[in-house]
Tab-separated table of C-alpha atoms in Angstrom:
chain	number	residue	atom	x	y	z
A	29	UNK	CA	134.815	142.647	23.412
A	30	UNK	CA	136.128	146.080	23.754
A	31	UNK	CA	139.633	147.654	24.865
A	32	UNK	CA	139.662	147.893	28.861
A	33	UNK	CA	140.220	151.547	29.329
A	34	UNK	CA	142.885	152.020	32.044
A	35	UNK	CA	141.061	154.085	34.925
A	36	UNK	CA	142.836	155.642	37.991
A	37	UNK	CA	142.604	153.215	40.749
A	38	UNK	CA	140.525	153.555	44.078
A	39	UNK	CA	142.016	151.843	46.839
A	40	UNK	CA	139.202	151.978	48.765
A	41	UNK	CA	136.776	150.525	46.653
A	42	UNK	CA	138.939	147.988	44.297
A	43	UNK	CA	139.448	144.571	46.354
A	44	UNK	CA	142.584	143.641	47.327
A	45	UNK	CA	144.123	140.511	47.894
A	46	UNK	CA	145.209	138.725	51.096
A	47	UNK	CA	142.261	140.417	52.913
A	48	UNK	CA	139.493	138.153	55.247
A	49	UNK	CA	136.514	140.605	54.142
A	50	UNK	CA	134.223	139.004	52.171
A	51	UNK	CA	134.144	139.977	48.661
A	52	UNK	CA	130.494	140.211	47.075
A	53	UNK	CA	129.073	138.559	43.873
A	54	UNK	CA	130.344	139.441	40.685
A	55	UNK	CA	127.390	140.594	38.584
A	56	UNK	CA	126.215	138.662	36.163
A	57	UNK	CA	126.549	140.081	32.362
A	58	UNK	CA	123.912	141.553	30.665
A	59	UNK	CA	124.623	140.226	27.379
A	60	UNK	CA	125.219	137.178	26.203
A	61	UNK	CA	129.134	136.062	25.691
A	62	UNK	CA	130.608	135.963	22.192
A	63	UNK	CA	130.842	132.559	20.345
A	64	UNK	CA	134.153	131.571	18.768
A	65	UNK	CA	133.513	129.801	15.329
A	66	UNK	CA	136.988	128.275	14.712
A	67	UNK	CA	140.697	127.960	16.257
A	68	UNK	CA	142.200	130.615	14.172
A	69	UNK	CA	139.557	133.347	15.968
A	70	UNK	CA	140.290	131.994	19.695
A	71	UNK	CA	143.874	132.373	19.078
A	72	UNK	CA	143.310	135.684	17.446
A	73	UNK	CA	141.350	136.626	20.332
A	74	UNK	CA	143.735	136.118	22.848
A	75	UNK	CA	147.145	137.533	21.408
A	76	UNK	CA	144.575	140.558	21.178
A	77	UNK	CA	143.650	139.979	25.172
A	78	UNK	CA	147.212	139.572	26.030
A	79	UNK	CA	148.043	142.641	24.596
A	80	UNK	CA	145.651	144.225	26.510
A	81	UNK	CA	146.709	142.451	29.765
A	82	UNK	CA	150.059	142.883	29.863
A	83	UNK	CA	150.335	146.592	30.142
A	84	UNK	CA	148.923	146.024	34.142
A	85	UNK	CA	150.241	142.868	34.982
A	86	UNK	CA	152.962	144.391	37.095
A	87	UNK	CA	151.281	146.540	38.876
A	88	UNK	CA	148.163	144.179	39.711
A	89	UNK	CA	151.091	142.023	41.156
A	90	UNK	CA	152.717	144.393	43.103
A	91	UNK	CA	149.463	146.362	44.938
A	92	UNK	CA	147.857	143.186	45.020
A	93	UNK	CA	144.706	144.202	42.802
A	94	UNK	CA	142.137	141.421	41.121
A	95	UNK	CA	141.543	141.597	37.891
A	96	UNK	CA	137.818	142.729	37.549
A	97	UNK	CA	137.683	144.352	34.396
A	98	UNK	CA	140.246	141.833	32.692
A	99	UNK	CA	138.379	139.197	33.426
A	100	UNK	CA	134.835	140.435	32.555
A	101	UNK	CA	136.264	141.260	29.224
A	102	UNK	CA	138.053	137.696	28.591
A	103	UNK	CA	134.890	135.793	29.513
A	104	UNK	CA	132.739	138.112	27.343
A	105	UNK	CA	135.656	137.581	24.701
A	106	UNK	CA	134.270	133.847	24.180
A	107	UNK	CA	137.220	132.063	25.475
A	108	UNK	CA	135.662	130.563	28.133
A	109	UNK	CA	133.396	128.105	26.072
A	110	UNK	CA	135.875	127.305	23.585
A	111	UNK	CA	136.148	123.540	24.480
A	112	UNK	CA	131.725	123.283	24.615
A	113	UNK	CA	131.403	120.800	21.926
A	114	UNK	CA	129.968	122.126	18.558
A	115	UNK	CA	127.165	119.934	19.297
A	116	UNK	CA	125.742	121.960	22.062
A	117	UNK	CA	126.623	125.287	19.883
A	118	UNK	CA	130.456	125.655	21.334
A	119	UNK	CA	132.922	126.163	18.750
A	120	UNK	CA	134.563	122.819	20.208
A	121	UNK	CA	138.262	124.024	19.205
A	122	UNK	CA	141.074	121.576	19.843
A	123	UNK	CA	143.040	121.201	22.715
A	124	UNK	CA	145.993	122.236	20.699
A	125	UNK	CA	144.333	125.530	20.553
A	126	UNK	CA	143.212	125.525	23.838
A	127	UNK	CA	146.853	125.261	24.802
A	128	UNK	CA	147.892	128.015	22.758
A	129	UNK	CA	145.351	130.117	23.961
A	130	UNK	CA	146.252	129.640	27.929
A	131	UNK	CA	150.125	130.239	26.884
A	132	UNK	CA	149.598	132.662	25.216
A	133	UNK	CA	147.299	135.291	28.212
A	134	UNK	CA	149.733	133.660	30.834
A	135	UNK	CA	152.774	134.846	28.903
A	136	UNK	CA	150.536	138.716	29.464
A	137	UNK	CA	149.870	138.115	32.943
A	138	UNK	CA	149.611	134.312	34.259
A	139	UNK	CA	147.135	135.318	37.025
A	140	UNK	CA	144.360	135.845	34.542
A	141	UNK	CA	145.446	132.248	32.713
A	142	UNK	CA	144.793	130.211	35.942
A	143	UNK	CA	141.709	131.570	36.658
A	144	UNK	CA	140.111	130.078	33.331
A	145	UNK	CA	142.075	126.657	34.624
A	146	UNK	CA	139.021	125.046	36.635
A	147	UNK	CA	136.205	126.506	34.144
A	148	UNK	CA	137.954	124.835	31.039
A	149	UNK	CA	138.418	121.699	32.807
A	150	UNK	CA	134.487	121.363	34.131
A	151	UNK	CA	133.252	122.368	30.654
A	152	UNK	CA	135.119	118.802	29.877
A	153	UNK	CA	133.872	117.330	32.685
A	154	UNK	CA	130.313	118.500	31.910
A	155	UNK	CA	130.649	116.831	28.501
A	156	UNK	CA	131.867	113.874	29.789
A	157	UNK	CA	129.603	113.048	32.827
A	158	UNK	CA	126.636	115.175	31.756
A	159	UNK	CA	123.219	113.880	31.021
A	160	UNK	CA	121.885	115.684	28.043
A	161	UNK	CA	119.216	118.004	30.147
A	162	UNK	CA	122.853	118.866	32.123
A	163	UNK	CA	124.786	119.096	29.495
A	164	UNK	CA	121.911	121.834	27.892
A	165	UNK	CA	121.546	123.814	30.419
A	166	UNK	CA	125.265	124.250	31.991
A	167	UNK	CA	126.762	124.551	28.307
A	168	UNK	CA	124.073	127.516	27.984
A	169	UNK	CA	125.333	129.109	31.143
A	170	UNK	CA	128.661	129.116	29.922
A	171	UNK	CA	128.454	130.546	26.208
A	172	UNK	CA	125.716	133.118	28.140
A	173	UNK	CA	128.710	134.444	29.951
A	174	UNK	CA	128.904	133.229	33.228
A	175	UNK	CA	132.149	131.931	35.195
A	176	UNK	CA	132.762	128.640	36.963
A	177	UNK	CA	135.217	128.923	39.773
A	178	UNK	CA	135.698	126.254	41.856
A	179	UNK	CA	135.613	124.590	45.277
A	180	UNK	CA	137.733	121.328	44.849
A	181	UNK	CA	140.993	121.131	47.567
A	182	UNK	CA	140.703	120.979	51.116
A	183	UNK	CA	143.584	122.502	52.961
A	184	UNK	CA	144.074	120.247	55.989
A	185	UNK	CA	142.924	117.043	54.403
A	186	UNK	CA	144.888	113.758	53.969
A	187	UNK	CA	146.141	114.536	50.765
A	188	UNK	CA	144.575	116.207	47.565
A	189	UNK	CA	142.129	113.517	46.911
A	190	UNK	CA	140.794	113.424	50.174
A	191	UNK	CA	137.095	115.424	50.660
A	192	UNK	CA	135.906	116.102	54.163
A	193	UNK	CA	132.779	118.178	52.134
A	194	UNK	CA	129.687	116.533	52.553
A	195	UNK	CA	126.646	116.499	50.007
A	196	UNK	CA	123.312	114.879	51.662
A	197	UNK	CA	120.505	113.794	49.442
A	198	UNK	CA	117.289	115.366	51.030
A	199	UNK	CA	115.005	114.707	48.040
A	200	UNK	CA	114.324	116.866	45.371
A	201	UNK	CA	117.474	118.915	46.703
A	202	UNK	CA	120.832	118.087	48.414
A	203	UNK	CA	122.466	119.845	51.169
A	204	UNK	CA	125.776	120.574	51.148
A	205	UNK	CA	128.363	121.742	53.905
A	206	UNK	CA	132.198	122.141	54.398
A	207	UNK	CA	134.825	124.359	53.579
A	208	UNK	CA	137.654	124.515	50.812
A	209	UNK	CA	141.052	126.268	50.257
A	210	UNK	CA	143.029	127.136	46.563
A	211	UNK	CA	139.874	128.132	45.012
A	212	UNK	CA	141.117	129.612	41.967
A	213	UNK	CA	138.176	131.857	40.216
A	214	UNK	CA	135.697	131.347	43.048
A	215	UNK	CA	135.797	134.757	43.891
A	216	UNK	CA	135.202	136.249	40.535
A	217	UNK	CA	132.867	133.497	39.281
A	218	UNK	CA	128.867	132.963	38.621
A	219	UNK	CA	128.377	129.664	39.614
A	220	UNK	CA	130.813	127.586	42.298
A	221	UNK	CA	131.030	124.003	41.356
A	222	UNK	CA	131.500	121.886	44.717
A	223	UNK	CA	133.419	118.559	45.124
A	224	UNK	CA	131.890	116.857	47.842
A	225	UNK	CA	131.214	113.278	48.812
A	226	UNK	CA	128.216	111.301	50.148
A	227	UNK	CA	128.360	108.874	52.947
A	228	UNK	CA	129.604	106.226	50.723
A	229	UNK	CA	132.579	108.262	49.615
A	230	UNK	CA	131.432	108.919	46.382
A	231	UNK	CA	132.457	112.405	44.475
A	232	UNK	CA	129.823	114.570	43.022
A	233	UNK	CA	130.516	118.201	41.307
A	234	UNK	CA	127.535	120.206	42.762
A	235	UNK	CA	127.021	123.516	40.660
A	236	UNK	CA	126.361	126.176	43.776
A	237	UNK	CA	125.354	129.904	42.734
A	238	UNK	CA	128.057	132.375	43.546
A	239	UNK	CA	125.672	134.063	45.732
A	240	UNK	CA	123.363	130.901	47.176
A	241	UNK	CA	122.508	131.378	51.009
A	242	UNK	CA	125.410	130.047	53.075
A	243	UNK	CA	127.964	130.257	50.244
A	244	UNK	CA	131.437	132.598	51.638
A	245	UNK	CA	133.935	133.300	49.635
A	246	UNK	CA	137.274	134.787	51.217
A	247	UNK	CA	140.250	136.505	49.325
A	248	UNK	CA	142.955	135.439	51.816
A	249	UNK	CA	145.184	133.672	49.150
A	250	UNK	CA	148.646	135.001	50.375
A	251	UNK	CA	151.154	133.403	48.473
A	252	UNK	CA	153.760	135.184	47.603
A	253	UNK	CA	153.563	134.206	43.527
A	254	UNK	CA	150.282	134.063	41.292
A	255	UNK	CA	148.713	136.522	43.924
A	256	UNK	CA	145.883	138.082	42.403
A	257	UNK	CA	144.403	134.263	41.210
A	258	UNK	CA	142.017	135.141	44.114
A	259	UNK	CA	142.716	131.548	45.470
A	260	UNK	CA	141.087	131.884	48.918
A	261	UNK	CA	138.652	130.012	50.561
A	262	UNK	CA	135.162	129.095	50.329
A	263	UNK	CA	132.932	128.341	53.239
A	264	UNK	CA	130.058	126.379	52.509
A	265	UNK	CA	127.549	126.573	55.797
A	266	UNK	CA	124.182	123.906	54.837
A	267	UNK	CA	124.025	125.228	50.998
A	268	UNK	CA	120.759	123.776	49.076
A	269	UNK	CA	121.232	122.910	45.804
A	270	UNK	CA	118.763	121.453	43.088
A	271	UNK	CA	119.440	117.697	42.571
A	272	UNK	CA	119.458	118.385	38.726
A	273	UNK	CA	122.951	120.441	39.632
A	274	UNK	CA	124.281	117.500	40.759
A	275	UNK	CA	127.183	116.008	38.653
A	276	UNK	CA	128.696	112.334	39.376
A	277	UNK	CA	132.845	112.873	39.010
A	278	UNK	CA	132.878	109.438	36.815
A	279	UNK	CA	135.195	110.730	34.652
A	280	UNK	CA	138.241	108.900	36.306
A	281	UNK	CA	136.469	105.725	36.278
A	282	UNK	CA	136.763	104.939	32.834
A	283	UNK	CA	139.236	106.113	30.366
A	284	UNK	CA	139.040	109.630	29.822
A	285	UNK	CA	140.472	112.686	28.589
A	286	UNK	CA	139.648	114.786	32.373
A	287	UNK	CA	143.369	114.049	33.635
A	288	UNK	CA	145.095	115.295	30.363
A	289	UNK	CA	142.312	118.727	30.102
A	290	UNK	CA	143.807	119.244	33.602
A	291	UNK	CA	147.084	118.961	33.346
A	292	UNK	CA	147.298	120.619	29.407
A	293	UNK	CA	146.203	123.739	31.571
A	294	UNK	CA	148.644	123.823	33.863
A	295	UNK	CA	151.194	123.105	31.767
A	296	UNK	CA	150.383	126.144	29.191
A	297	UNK	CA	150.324	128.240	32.427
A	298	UNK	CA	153.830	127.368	33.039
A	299	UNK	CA	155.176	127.754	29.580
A	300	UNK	CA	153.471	131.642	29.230
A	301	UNK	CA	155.289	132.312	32.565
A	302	UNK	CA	158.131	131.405	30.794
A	303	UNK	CA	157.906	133.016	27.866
A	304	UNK	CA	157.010	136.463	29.252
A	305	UNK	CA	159.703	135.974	31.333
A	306	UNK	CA	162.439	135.855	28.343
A	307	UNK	CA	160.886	138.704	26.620
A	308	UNK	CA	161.240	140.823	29.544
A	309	UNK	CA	165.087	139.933	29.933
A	310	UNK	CA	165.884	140.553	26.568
A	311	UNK	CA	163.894	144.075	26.325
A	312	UNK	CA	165.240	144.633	29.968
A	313	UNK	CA	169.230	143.606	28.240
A	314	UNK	CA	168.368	145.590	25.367
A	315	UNK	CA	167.030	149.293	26.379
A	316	UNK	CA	168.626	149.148	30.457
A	317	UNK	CA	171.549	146.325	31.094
A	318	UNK	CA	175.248	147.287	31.191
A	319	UNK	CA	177.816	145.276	29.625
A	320	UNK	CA	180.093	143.459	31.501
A	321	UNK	CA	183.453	145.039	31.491
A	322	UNK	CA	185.726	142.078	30.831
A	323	UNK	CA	183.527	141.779	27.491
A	324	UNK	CA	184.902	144.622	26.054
A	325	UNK	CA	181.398	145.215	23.679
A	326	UNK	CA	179.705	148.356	23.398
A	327	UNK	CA	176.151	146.850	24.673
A	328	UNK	CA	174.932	144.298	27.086
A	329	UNK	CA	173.138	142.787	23.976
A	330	UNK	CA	176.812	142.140	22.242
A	331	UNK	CA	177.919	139.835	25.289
A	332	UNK	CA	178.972	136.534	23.872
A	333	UNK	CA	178.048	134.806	27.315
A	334	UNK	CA	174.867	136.594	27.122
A	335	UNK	CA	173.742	135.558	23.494
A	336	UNK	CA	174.551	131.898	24.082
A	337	UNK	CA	172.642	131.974	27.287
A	338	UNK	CA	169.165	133.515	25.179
A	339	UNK	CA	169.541	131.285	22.440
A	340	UNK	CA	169.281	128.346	25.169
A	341	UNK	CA	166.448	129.649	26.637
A	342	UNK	CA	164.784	130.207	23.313
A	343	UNK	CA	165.864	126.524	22.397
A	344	UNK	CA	163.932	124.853	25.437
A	345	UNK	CA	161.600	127.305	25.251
A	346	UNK	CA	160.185	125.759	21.576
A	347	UNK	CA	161.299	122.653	22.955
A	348	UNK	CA	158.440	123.031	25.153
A	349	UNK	CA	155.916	124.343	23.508
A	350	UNK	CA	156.659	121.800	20.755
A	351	UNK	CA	155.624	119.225	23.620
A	352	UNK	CA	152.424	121.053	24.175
A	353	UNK	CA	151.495	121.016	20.741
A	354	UNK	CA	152.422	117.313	20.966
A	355	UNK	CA	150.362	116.535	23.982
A	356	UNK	CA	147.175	118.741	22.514
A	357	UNK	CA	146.985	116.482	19.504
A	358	UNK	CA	146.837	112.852	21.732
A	359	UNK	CA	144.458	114.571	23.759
A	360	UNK	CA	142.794	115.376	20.810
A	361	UNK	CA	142.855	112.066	19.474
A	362	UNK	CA	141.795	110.718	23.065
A	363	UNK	CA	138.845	112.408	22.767
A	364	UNK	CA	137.620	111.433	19.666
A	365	UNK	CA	138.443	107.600	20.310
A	366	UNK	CA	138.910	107.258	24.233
A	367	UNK	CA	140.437	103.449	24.964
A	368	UNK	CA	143.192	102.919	27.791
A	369	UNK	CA	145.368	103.435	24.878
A	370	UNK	CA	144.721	106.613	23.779
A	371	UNK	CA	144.286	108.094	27.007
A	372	UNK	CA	147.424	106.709	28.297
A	373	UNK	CA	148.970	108.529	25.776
A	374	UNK	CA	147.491	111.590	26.302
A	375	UNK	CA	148.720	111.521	29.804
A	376	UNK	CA	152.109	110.611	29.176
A	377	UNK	CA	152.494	113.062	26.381
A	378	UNK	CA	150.975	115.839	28.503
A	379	UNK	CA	153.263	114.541	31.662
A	380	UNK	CA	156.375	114.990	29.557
A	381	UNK	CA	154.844	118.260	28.475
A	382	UNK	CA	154.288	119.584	32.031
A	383	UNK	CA	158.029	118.858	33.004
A	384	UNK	CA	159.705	120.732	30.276
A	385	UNK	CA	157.622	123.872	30.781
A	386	UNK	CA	158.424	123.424	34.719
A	387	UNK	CA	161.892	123.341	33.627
A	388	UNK	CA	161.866	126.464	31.464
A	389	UNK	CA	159.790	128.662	33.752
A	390	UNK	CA	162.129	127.773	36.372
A	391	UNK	CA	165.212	128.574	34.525
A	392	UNK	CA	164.020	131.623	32.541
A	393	UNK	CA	162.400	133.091	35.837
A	394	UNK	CA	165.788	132.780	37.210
A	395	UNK	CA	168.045	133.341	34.453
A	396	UNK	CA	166.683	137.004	33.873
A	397	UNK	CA	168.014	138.718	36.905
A	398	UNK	CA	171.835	136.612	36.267
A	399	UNK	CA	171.527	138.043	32.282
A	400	UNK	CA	169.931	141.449	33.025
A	401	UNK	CA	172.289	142.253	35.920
A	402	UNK	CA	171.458	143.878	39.238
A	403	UNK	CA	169.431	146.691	38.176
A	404	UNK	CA	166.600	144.299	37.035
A	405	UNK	CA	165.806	143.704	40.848
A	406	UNK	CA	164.547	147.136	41.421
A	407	UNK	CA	161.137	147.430	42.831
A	408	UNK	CA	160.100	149.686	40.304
A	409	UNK	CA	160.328	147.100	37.341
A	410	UNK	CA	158.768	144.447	39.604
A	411	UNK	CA	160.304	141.433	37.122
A	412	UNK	CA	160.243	139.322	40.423
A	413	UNK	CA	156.987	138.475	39.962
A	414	UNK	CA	157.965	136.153	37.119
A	415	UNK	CA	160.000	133.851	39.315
A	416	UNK	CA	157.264	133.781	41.961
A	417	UNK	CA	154.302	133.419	39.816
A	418	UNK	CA	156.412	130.112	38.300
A	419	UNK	CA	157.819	128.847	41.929
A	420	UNK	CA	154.217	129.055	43.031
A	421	UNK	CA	152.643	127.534	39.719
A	422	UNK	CA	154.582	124.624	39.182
A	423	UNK	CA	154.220	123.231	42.751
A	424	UNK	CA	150.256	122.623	41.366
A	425	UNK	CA	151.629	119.230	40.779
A	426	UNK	CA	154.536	117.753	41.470
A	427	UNK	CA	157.053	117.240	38.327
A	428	UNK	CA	159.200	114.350	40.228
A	429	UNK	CA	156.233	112.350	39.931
A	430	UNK	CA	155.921	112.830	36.151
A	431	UNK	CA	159.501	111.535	35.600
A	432	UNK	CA	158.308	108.325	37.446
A	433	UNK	CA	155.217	107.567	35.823
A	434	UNK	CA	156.438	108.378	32.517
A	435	UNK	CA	159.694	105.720	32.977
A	436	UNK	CA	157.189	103.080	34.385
A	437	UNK	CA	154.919	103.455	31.397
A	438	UNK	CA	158.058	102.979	28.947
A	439	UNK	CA	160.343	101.107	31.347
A	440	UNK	CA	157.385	98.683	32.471
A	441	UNK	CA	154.488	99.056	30.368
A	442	UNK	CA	152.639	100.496	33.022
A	443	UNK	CA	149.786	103.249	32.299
A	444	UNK	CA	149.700	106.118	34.588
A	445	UNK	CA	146.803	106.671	37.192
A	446	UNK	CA	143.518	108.562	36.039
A	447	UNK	CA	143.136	111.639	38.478
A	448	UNK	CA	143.087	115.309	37.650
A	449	UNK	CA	147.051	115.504	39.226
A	450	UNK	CA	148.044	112.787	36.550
């Protein structure tokens, strides 16, 4: 757990993004990860990340460089098992936490946030689908150190849920082909958990190695926001696989807290992006903005139209975050007692969280260049990168489908659906 020394960079040898080259394994550690004992220590541990972080987020953005040393250092920080139930020797922190904790490294750099999204929400998924011999051996993986990334979406199926990925039981192994798109952490992960279906349709998570035969991982993720998530492809060419590394996805059939983990993520994601976007504009007003000249102050900072316009931010900024904290605890509760009660209220909660941090990271992304004037654009400060991480984040899922299933479930009584978009 020790500071990342800044080293000169080498082109040549760092891996960019946007690039078809394959990008080799990431070795494995060589020591076992830390364990977390309690929620004060996670979020301890990652204000201390983010201040690490931070300091290279721009420039990551803007040369288009992964973070390898980042995130070596915040998976051997212990934040990556911090939701492996205390049971299996996992600190088991709340969801609350866990919130706090993804806010608070995407607020640093929100690159480095989504690539713990898919891990987090398979160590729930583990727990929840798991046999015990499963739930043994992947938990150790994960408080050993190693990474989950993920090989869920297709990019020219039907629609999200739809899997062309085929897994074919040949025995004491299965064999698995296809090829997936928006693999956030795939690149920089251990192990590469595979949604694929068998030829009655059902979904399985299939834990791949990183480096298994047949396993290709691309880093041609070239959207113009969250760029160094390393969300390329993965091309998965007749991949053998132990049957015991075969996970049923269940977790949707039955009420659950999977949907809520999910979404809790994403929404904390959006909510950092915010809030390191209003710090920036008010050190940016502070040290470099000019005030306007009908204003008459001294400073940019003395602007009456200016203060107003921070203390709204800040004000549906908490707002937010107060809805996260809000949505934490039902999933919290969910867990503990899961009925379609509970879980439907984890959902909605979490749904009303996820459109109020859309809302804010939209707005503050925006409202920094209109508050810290012209100059703020410059190349040199890069601030852009705020707006185009969150315009790229929040289409994960869309927000005009929140509003509706949150009226139906108080207009109508109606629960929403259990997926991992809900």
């Amino acid at each position: 757990m020790g500071v990342i020394e800044q080293q000169p960079i080498d082109y040549a040898l760092h891996p960019r993004v946007n690039s078809n080259d394959p990008v080799p394994p990431r070795p494995r550690p060589d020591k076992p990860a830390h364990i977390i004992r309690s929620d004060g220590e996670a979020i301890a541990i990652a204000q201390r990340l983010a201040a690490e972080f931070a300091p290279g987020a721009a420039l990551r953005d803007r040369e288009g460089l992964l973070p390898l040393a980042e995130i070596d250092a915040y998976s051997q920080s212990g934040l990556w098992g911090i939701n492996v139930p205390k049971a299996h020797g996992g600190p088991g922190v709340s969801y609350r936490t866990l919130a706090r904790v993804i806010a608070i490294l995407a607020a640093a750099d929100p690159s480095i946030a989504q690539i713990t999204q898919n891990h987090l929400a398979i160590n729930g998924h583990i727990d929840l689908d798991g046999t015990e011999e499963q739930k043994k051996e992947f938990f150790g993986w994960v408080l050993s150190g190693l990474r989950f990334g993920n090989a869920f979406s297709e990019l020219n199926s039907k629609n999200v849920a739809a899997f062309e990925t085929r897994v074919v039981d040949e025995g004491d192994h299965v064999m698995l082909k296809g090829e997936k798109f928006y693999t956030t952490g795939a690149l920089l992960a251990h192990i590469i958990p595979v949604v694929a279906v068998d030829e009655n349709g059902k979904g399985f998570l299939v834990f791949t190695d990183r480096d298994a035969p047949g396993i290709t991982v691309t880093n041609n993720w070239s959207s113009f926001g969250q760029r160094t998530t390393a969300s390329g492809s993965v091309k998965i060419e007749n991949v053998r696989v132990p049957k015991n590394r075969v996970l049923p996805v269940a977790a949707f059939d039955r009420p659950t807290i999977a949907g809520p983990v999910s979404q809790i993520i994403q929404a904390a994601i959006d909510g950092g992006i915010a809030r390191g976007a209003i710090d920036d504009a008010i050190a940016f007003i502070k040290t470099q903005s000019r005030p306007w000249i009908d204003s008459g102050k001294e400073t940019a900072g003395e602007d009456p139209f200016t203060i107003a316009a921070i203390g709204d931010l800040k004000i549906k900024l908490h707002a937010a975050e107060a809805l996260l904290d809000i949505a934490g605890e039902a999933i919290d509760v969910g867990l503990a007692n899961p009925t379609e009660e509970t879980i439907a209220q984890a959902t909605v909660k979490t749904a009303e969280a996820k459109v109020l941090t859309t809302e804010i990271a939209i707005l503050a992304t925006n409202k920094l260049f209109e508050l810290a004037g012209t100059r703020s654009t410059l190349a040199q400060h890069n601030l852009d990168r705020h707006w185009r991480n969150a315009r790229a984040h929040t289409l994960h899922d869309p927000v005009r489908w929140k509003f509706f299933h949150v009226g139906n479930f108080y207009l109508n009584g109606l629960n929403p659906p259990r997926h991992p978009w809900s």
